[in-house]
Coordinates of C-alpha atoms and ligand atoms in Angstrom, one line a residue:
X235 CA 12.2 -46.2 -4.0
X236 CA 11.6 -46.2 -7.8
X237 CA 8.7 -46.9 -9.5
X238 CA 7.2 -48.0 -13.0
X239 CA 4.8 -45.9 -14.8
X240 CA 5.0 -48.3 -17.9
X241 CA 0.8 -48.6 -16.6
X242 CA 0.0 -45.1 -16.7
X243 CA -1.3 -45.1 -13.0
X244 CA 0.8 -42.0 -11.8
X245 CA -1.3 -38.8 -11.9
X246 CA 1.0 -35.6 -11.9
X247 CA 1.2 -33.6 -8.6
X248 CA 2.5 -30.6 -9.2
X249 CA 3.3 -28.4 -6.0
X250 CA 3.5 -24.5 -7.7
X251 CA 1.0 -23.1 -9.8
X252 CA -1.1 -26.3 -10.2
X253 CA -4.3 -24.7 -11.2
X254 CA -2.5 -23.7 -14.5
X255 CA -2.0 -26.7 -15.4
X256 CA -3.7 -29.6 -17.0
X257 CA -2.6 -33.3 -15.3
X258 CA -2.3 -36.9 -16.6
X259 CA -1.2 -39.8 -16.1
X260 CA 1.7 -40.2 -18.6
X261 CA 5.6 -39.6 -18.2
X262 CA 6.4 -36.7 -20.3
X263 CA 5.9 -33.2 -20.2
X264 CA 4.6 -30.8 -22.5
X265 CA 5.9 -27.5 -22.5
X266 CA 3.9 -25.3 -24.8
X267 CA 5.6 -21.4 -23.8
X268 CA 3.1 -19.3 -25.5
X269 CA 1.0 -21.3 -27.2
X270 CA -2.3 -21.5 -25.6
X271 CA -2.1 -25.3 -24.0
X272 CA -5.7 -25.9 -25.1
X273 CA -4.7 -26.4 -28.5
X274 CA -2.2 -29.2 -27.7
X275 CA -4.7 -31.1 -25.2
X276 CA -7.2 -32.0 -27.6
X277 CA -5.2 -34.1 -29.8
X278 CA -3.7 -36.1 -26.9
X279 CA -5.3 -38.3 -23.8
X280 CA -4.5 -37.5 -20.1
X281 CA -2.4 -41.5 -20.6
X282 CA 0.0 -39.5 -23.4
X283 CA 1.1 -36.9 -21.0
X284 CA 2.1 -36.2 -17.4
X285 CA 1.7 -32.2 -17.4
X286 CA 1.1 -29.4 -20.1
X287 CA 2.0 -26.6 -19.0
X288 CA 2.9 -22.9 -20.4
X289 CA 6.1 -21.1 -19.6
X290 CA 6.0 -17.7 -20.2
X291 CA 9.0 -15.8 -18.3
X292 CA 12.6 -17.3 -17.8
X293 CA 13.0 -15.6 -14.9
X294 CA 9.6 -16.8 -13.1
X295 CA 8.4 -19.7 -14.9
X296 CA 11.8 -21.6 -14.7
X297 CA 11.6 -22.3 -11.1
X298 CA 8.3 -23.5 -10.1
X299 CA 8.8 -25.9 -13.4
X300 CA 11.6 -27.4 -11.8
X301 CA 10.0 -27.7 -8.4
X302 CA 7.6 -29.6 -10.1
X303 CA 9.6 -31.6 -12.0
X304 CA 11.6 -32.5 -9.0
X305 CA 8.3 -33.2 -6.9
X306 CA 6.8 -35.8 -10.0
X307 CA 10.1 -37.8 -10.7
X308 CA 8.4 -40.3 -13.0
X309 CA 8.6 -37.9 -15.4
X310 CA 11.6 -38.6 -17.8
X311 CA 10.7 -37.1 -21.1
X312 CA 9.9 -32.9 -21.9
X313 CA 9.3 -31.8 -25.2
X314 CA 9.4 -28.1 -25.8
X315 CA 7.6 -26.0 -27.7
X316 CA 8.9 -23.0 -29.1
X317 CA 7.0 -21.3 -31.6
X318 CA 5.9 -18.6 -31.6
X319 CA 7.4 -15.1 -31.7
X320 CA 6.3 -14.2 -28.3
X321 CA 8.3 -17.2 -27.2
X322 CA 11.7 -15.7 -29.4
X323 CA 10.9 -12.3 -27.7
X324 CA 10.6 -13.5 -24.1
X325 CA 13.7 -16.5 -24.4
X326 CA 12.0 -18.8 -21.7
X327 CA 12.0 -22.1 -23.8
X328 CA 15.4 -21.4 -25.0
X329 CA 16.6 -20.9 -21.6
X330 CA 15.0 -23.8 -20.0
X331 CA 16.7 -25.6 -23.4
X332 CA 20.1 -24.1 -22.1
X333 CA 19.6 -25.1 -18.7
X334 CA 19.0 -28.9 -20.0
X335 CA 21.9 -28.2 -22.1
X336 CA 24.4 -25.8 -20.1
X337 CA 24.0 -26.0 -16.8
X338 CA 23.9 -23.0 -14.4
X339 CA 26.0 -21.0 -11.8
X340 CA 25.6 -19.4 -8.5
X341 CA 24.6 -15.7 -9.1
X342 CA 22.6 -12.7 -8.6
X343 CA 19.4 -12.0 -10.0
X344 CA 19.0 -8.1 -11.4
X345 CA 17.3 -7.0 -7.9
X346 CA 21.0 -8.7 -6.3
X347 CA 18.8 -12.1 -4.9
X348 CA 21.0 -15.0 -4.8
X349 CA 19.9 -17.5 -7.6
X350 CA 21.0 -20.3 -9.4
X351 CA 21.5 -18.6 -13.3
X352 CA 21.6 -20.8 -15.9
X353 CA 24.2 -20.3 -18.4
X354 CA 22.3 -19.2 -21.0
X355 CA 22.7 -15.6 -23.1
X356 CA 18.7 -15.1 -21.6
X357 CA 18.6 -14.0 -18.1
X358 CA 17.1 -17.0 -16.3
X359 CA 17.0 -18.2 -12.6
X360 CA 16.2 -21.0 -10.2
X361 CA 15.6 -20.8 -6.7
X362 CA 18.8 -21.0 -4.7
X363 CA 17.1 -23.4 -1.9
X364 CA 17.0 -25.8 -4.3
X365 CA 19.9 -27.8 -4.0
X366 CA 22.6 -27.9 -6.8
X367 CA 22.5 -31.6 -6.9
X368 CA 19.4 -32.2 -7.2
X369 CA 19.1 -30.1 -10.4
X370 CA 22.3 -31.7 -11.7
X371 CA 20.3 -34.8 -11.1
X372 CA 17.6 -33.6 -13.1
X373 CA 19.5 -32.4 -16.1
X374 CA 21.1 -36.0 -16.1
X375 CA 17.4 -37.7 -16.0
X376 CA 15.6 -36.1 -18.3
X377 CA 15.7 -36.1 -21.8
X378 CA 14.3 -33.3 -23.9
X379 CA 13.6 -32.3 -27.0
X380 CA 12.6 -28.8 -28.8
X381 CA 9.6 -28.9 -31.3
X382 CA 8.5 -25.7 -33.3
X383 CA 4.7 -26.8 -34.4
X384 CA 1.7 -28.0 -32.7
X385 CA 2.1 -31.2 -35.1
X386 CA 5.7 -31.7 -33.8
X387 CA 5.2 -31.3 -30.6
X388 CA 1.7 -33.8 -30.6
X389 CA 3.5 -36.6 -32.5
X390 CA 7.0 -36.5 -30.0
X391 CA 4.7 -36.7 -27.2
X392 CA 2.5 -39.6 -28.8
X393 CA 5.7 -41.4 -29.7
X394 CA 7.5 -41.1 -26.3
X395 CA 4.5 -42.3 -24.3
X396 CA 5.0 -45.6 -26.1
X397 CA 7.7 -46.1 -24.0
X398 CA 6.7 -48.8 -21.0
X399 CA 8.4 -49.5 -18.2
X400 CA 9.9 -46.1 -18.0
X401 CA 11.3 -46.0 -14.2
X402 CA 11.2 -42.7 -12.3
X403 CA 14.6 -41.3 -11.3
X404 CA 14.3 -41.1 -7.5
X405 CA 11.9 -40.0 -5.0
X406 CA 9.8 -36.7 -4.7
X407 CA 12.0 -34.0 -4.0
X408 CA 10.6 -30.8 -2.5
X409 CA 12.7 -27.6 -1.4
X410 CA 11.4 -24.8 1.3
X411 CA 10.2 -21.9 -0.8
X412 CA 10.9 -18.2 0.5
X413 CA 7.8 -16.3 1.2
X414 CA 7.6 -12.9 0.5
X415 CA 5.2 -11.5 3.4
X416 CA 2.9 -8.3 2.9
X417 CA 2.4 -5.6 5.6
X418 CA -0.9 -4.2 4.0
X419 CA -1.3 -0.6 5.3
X420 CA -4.5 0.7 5.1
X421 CA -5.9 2.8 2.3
X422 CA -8.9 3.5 0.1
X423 CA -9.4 0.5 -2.4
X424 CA -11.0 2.3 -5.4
X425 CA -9.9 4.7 -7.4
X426 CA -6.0 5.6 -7.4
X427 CA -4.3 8.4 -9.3
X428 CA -0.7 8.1 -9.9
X429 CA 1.3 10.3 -12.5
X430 CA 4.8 10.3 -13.2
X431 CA 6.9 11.1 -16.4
X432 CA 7.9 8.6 -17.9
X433 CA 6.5 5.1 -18.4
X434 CA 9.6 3.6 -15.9
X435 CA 9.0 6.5 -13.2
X436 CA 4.9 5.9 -13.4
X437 CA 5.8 2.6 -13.1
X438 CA 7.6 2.2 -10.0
X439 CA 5.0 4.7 -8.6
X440 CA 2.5 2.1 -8.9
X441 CA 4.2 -0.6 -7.9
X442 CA 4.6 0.8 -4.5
X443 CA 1.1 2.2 -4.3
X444 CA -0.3 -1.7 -5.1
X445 CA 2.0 -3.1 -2.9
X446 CA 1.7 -0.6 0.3
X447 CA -2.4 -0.5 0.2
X448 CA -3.5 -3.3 -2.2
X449 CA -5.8 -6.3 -1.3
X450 CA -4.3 -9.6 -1.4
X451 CA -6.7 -12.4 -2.8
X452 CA -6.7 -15.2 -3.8
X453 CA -7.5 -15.9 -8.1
X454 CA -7.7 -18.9 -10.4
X455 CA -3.9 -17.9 -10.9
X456 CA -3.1 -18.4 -7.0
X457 CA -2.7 -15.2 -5.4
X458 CA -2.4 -11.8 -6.2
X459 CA -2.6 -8.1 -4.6
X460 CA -5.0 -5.2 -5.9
X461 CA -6.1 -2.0 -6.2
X462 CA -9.5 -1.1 -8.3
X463 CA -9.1 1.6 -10.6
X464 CA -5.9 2.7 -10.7
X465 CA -5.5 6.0 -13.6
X466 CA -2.0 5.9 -14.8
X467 CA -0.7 9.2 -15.9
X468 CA 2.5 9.6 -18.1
X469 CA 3.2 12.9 -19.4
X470 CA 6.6 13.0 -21.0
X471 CA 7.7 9.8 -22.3
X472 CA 10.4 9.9 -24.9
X473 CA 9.3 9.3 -28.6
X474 CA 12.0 6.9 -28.9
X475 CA 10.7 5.2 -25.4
X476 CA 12.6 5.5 -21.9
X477 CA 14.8 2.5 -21.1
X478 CA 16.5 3.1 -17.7
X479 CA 20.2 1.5 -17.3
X480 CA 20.2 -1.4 -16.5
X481 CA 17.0 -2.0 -17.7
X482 CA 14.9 -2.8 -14.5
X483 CA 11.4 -2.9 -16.5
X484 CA 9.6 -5.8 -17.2
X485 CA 10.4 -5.2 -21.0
X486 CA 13.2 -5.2 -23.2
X487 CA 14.1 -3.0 -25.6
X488 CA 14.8 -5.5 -28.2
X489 CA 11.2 -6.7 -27.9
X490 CA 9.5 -3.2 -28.3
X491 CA 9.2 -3.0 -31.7
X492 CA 7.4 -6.8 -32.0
X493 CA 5.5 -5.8 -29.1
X494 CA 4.1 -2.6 -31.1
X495 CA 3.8 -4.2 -34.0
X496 CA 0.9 -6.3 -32.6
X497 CA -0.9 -3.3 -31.5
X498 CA -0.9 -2.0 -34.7
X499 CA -0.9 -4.5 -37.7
X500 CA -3.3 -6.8 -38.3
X501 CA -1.1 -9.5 -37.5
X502 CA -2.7 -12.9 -39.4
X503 CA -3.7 -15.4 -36.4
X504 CA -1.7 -18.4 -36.2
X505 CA -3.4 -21.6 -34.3
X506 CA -2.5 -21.4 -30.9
X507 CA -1.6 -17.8 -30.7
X508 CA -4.1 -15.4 -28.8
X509 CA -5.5 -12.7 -30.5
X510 CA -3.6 -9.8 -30.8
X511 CA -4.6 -6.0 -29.9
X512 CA -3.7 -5.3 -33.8
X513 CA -6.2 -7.8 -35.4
X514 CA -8.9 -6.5 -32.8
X515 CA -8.3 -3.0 -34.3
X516 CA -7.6 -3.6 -37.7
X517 CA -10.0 -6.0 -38.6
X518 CA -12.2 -8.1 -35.8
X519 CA -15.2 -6.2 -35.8
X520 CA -14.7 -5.7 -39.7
X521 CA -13.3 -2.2 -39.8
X522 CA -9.9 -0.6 -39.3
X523 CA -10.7 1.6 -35.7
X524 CA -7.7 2.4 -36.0
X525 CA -8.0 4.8 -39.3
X526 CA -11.5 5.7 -38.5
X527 CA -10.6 7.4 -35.2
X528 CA -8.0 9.1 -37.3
X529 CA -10.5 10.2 -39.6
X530 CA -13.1 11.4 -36.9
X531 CA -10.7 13.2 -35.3
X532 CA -9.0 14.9 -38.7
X533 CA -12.5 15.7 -39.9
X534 CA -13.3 17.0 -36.9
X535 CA -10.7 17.6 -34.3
X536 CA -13.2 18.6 -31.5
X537 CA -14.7 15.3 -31.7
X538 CA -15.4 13.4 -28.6
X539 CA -16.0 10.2 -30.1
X540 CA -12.9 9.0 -30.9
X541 CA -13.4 5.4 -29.5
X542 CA -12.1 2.4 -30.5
X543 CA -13.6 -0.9 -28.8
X544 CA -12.0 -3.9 -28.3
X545 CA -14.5 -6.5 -26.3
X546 CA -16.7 -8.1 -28.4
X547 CA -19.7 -9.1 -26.7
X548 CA -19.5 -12.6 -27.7
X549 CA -15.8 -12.5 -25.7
X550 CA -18.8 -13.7 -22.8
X551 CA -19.6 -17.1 -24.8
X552 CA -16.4 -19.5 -24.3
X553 CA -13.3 -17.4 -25.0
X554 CA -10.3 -18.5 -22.9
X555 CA -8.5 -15.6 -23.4
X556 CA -10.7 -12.4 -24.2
X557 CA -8.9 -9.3 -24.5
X558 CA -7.4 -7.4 -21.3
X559 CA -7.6 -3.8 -23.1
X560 CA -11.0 -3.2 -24.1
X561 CA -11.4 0.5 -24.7
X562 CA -9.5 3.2 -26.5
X563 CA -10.4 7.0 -26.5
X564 CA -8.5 9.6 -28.1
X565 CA -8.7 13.6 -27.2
X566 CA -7.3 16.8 -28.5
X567 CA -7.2 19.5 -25.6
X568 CA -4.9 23.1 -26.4
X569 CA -3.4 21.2 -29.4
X570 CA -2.6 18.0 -27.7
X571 CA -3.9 15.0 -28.3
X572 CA -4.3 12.3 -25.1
X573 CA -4.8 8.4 -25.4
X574 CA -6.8 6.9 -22.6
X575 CA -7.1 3.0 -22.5
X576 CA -8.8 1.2 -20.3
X577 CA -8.1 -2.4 -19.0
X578 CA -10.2 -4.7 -17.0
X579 CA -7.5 -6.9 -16.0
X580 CA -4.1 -5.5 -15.8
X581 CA -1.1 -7.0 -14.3
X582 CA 1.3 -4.2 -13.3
X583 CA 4.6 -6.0 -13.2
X584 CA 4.7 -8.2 -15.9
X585 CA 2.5 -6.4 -18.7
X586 CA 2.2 -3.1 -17.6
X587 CA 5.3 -1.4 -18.9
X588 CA 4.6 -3.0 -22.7
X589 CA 1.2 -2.2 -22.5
X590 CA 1.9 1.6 -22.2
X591 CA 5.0 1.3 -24.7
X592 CA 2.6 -0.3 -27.3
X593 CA -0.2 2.1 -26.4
X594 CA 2.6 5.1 -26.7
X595 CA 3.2 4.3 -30.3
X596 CA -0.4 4.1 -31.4
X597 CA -0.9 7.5 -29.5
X598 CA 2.3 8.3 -31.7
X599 CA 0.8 7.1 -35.1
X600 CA -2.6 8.5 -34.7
X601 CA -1.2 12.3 -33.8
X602 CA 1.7 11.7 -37.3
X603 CA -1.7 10.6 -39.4
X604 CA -3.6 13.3 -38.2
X605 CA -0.8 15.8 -38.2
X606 CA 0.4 14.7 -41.8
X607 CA -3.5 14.5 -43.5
X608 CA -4.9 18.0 -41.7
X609 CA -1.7 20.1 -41.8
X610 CA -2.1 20.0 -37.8
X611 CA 0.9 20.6 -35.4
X612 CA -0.6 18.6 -32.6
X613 CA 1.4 17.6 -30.1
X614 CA 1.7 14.8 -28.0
X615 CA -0.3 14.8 -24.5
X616 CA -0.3 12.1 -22.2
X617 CA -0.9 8.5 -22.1
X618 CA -3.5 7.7 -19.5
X619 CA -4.3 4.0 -18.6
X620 CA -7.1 3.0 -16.5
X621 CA -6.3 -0.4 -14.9
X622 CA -9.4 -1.7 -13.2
X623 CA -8.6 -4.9 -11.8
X624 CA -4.4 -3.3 -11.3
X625 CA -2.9 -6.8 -9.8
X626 CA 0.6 -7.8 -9.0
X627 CA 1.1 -11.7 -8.7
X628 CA 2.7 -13.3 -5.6
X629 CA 5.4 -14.6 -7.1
X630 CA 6.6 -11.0 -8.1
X631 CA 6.2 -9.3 -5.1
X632 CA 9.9 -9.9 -3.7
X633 CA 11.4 -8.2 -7.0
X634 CA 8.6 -5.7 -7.0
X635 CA 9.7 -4.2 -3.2
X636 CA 13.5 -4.6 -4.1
X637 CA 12.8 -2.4 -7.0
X638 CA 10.9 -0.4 -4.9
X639 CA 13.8 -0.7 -2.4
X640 CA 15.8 0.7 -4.8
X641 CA 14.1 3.2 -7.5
X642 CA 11.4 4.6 -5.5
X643 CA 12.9 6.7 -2.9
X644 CA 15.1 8.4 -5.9
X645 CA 11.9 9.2 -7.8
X646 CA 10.6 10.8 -4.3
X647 CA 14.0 12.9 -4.4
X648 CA 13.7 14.1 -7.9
X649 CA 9.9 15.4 -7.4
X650 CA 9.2 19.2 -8.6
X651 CA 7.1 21.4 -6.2
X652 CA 4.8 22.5 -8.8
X653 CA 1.2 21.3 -7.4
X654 CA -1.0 21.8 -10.5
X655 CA -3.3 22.8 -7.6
X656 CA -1.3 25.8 -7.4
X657 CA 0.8 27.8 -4.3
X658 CA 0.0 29.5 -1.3
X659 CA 2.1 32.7 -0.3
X660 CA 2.4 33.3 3.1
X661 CA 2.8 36.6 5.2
X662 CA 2.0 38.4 8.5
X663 CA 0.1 42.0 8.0
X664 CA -1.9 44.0 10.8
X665 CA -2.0 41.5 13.0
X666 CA -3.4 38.5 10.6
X667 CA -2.3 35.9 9.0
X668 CA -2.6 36.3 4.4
X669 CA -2.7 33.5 2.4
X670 CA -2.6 34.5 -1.2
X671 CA -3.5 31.2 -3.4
X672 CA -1.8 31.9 -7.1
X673 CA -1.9 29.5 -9.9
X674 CA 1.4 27.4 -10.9
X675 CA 3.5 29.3 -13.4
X676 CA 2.4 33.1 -13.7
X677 CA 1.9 33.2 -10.1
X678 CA -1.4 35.1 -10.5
X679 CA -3.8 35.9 -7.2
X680 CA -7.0 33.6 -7.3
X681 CA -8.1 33.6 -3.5
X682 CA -7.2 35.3 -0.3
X683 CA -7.2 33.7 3.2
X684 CA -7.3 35.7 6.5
X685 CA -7.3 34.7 10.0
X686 CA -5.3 34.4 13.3
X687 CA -5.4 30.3 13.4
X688 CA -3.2 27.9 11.2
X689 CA -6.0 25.2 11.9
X690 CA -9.0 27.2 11.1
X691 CA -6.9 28.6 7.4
X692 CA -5.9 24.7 6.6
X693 CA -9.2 23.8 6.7
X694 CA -10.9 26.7 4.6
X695 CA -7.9 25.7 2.4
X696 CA -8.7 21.5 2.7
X697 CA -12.0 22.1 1.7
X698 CA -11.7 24.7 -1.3
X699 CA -8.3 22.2 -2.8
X700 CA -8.9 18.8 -2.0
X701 CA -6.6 17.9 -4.6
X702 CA -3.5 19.2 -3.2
X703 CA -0.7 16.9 -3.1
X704 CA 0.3 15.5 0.3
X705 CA 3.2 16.9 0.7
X706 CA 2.1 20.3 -0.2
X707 CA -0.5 19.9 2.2
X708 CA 1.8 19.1 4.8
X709 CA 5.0 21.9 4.1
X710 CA 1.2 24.4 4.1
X711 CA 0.2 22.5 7.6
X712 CA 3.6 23.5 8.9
X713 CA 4.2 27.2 7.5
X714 CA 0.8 28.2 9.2
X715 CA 1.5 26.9 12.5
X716 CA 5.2 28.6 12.3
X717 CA 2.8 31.7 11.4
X718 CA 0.8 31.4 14.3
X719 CA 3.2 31.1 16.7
X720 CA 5.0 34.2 15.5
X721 CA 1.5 36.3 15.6
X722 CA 1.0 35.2 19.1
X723 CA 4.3 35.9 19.8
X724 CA 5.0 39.0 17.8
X725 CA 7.4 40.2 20.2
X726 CA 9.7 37.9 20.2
X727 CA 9.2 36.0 16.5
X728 CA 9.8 37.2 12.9
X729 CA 8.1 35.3 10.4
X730 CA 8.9 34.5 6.7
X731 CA 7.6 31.6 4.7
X732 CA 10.2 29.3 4.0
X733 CA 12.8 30.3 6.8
X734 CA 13.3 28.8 9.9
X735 CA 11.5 31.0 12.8
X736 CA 14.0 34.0 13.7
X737 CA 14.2 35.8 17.0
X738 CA 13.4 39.4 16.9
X739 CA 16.3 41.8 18.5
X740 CA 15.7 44.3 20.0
X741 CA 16.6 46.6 17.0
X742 CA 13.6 45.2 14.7
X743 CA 11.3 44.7 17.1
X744 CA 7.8 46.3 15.5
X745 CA 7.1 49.3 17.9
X746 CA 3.7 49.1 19.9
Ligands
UMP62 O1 -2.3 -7.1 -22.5 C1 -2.4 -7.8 -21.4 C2 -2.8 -9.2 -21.5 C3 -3.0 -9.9 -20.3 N1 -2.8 -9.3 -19.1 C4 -2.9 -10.0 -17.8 C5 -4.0 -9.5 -16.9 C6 -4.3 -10.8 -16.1 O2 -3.3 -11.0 -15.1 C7 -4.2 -11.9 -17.1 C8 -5.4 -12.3 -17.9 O3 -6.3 -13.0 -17.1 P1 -7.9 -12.9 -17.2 O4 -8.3 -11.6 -16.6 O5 -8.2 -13.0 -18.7 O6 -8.4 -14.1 -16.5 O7 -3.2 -11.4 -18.1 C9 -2.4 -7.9 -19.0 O8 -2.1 -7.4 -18.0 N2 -2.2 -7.3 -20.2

């Protein structure tokens, strides 16, 4: 069957991500990658246009485009618009352009997923249920164009809707989607520490702890899984930034330095660009918060007020996009100096990882600013985000548990046994179990335990350390229950901490 839409009588139906999208009743559709969509509708009626629509990532935003092109076949024109450098830095317009252009081939996506790739130099995929034809078919029926202003892009569209009597190329075609399922376990909800070295190992860390125990609900943005308060801990990253190889984050390194750049410059707004964390720092609230904390904290490097604010109360009164980072706090502790941020609305696969990059090198330039004006040596402490709403979208989960899959059980391997909580030493003496509790490092004593039962001493040592990490807590559950059962049998069994049980002979056994 094929039908006219020369009357403007088909509205657009998309079938992925429809709440993201504004709907008419024209034939073309509007592409705007970055550029905030709402600047584009308002010089164009619902008759001019089929779909606007963003696309942000060529390797999630490609597919369910397709799918809805494919589902809304009277749509025969798509004008693209790639402006902005957000759009150079993330390559999905000029990917979707290549797959218009180039094609695509079986292969694998970076997690080993089978997936269509288009031949393109950026990494882009389709879903591999959708069948090969019918995105031949769609490459064949649709013409595009690439615009690089708002003013292009408004006057294409205008001047292909005066096409009538445009046919559609087929029927609706719809493909089976594959649906990543999530076996919540329980957990507590709010509050979640997680600490690793670098940005990619903290990463992967939550990742796992979002998707093992997080709460899946369902957002204006279809659904996502969450934790509340997740504090992000990353204590050694690189000052030239930790890239793993292959690159498995949700960055690039070649973006990095744009990405930084709009945390720290005062980047002149563009229409159609969002704000940037830079212009909220620099210059929104007309200051620069940016060299005052420097200045607080040179004049006075015990200073606890080293805050720089990014929500501006009027954010409430019909901002579409009002910032996700909304507070920065800088300390100095023993001659290091900490950045905490704090995010309302965070999501962990897709923006975490730049996030904490850009975050890293304003930590970085405050502590060379302060360093170079106050003849300080401080160093650099740890970057500390607090996520508040820490989401993951649905339609990352499956490469979120492949990398998980993959990365996390290597992280787990690669742990160090030093429990900032400290250690316990372990012996037998005059018929009692010791526990000596020293601190990490020098070893020194800080607390004594005695007693004859390992479940009485775990939970004196529960209640005095509840901060121990799990598997300390457990190896400690363990060593006192081997202790017991050599003091009750202290005839037969020698022990020592860390060695397996040993059988007494008869030449050690203790005398009496
Ligand atoms: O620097 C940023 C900017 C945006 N987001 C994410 C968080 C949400 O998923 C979405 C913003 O949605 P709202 O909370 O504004 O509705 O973008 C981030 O994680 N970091």
């Amino acid at each position: 069957m094929t039908f006219v839409t020369g009357e403007h009588t088909t509205y657009y139906k998309p079938i992925c991500k429809s709440n993201q999208l504004i709907c008419g009743y024209g034939h073309i559709a509007l592409i705007t990658g970055w550029t905030v969509k709402q600047t584009l509708v308002k010089h164009l009626s619902p008759k001019e246009f089929a779909v606007i629509g963003n696309l942000y990532s060529p390797t999630r935003g490609i597919t369910p485009l397709i799918r809805n092109l494919l589902a809304n076949p009277h749509v025969r024109f798509v004008v693209i618009l790639n402006a902005t450098q957000e759009d150079k830095n993330a390559g999905a317009c000029d990917c979707l352009l290549d797959f218009f252009r180039n094609g695509f081939q079986e292969g694998k996506s970076d997690t080993g997923r089978k997936c269509w790739l288009i031949n393109s130099e950026t990494k882009g995929y389709i879903d591999f249920e959708i069948d090969a034809k019918a995105l031949d078919i769609l490459r064949n029926s649709i013409r595009w164009e690439e615009v690089k202003t708002i003013s292009e892009a408004v006057s294409r569209v205008k001047f292909f809707s005066q096409n009538k009597n445009v046919e559609a190329w087929g029927n609706p075609l719809e493909f089976k989607e594959v649906v990543t399922i999530s076996h919540v376990l329980p957990g507590s909800r709010y509050g979640h520490r997680i600490e690793g070295q670098t940005i990619a190992e903290t990463w992967i860390k939550i990742l796992h702890k979002i998707r093992k125990t997080g709460t899946i609900r369902n957002t204006e943005y279809g659904e996502w899984q969450e934790l509340i308060d997740i504090m992000a801990i990353v204590t050694d990253e690189p000052s030239d930034f930790y890239f793993p190889e292959p690159n498995y984050l949700s960055i690039e390194r070649q973006n990095l330095q744009n990405y930084i750049e709009q945390m720290l410059s005062d980047l002149s707004s563009q229409e159609g660009v969002e704000y940037t964390y830079g212009k909220r720092l620099r210059s929104w609230f007309k200051q620069d918060q940016i060299e005052q904390v420097i200045k607080k904290l040179t004049l006075d490097i015990n200073s606890s007020r080293a805050v720089m604010s990014l929500w501006d109360v009027h954010d409430h009164e019909g901002n579409d996009n009002p910032p996700c980072l909304n507070h920065i706090w800088l300390r100095v502790v023993e001659n290091e100096l900490s950045l905490t941020a704090t995010f309302r609305s965070n999501d962990m696969f897709s923006a975490w990882p730049a996030n904490a990059m850009g975050l890293r090198a304003l930590q970085q330039h405050i502590l060379d600013n302060i360093n170079q004006r106050a003849s300080y040596s401080l160093k650099m402490g740890p970057l500390i985000t607090v996520s508040q709403s820490a989401h993951i979208y649905s339609d990352c989960w499956e490469y979120a548990d492949r990398l998980i899959d993959e990365q996390y059980a290597k992280i787990c391997q690669k742990r160090d046994f030093n429990d900032p909580s400290g250690s316990f030493v372990i012996t037998l003496q005059n018929n009692t179990i010791i526990v000596e509790h020293t601190t990490p490092g020098t070893g020194e004593i800080v607390n004594c335990y005695t007693g004859k039962s390992a479940r009485k001493l775990y939970q004196q040592i529960a209640s005095n350390c509840p901060s121990l990490q799990v598997e300390h807590a457990m190896y400690l559950g363990t060593e006192l229950q081997k202790a017991e059962i050599a003091l009750s049998n202290s005839q037969t069994y020698l022990y020592i901490q860390d060695q397996p049980l040993s059988i007494l002979t008869k030449a050690i056994k203790p005398v009496g």
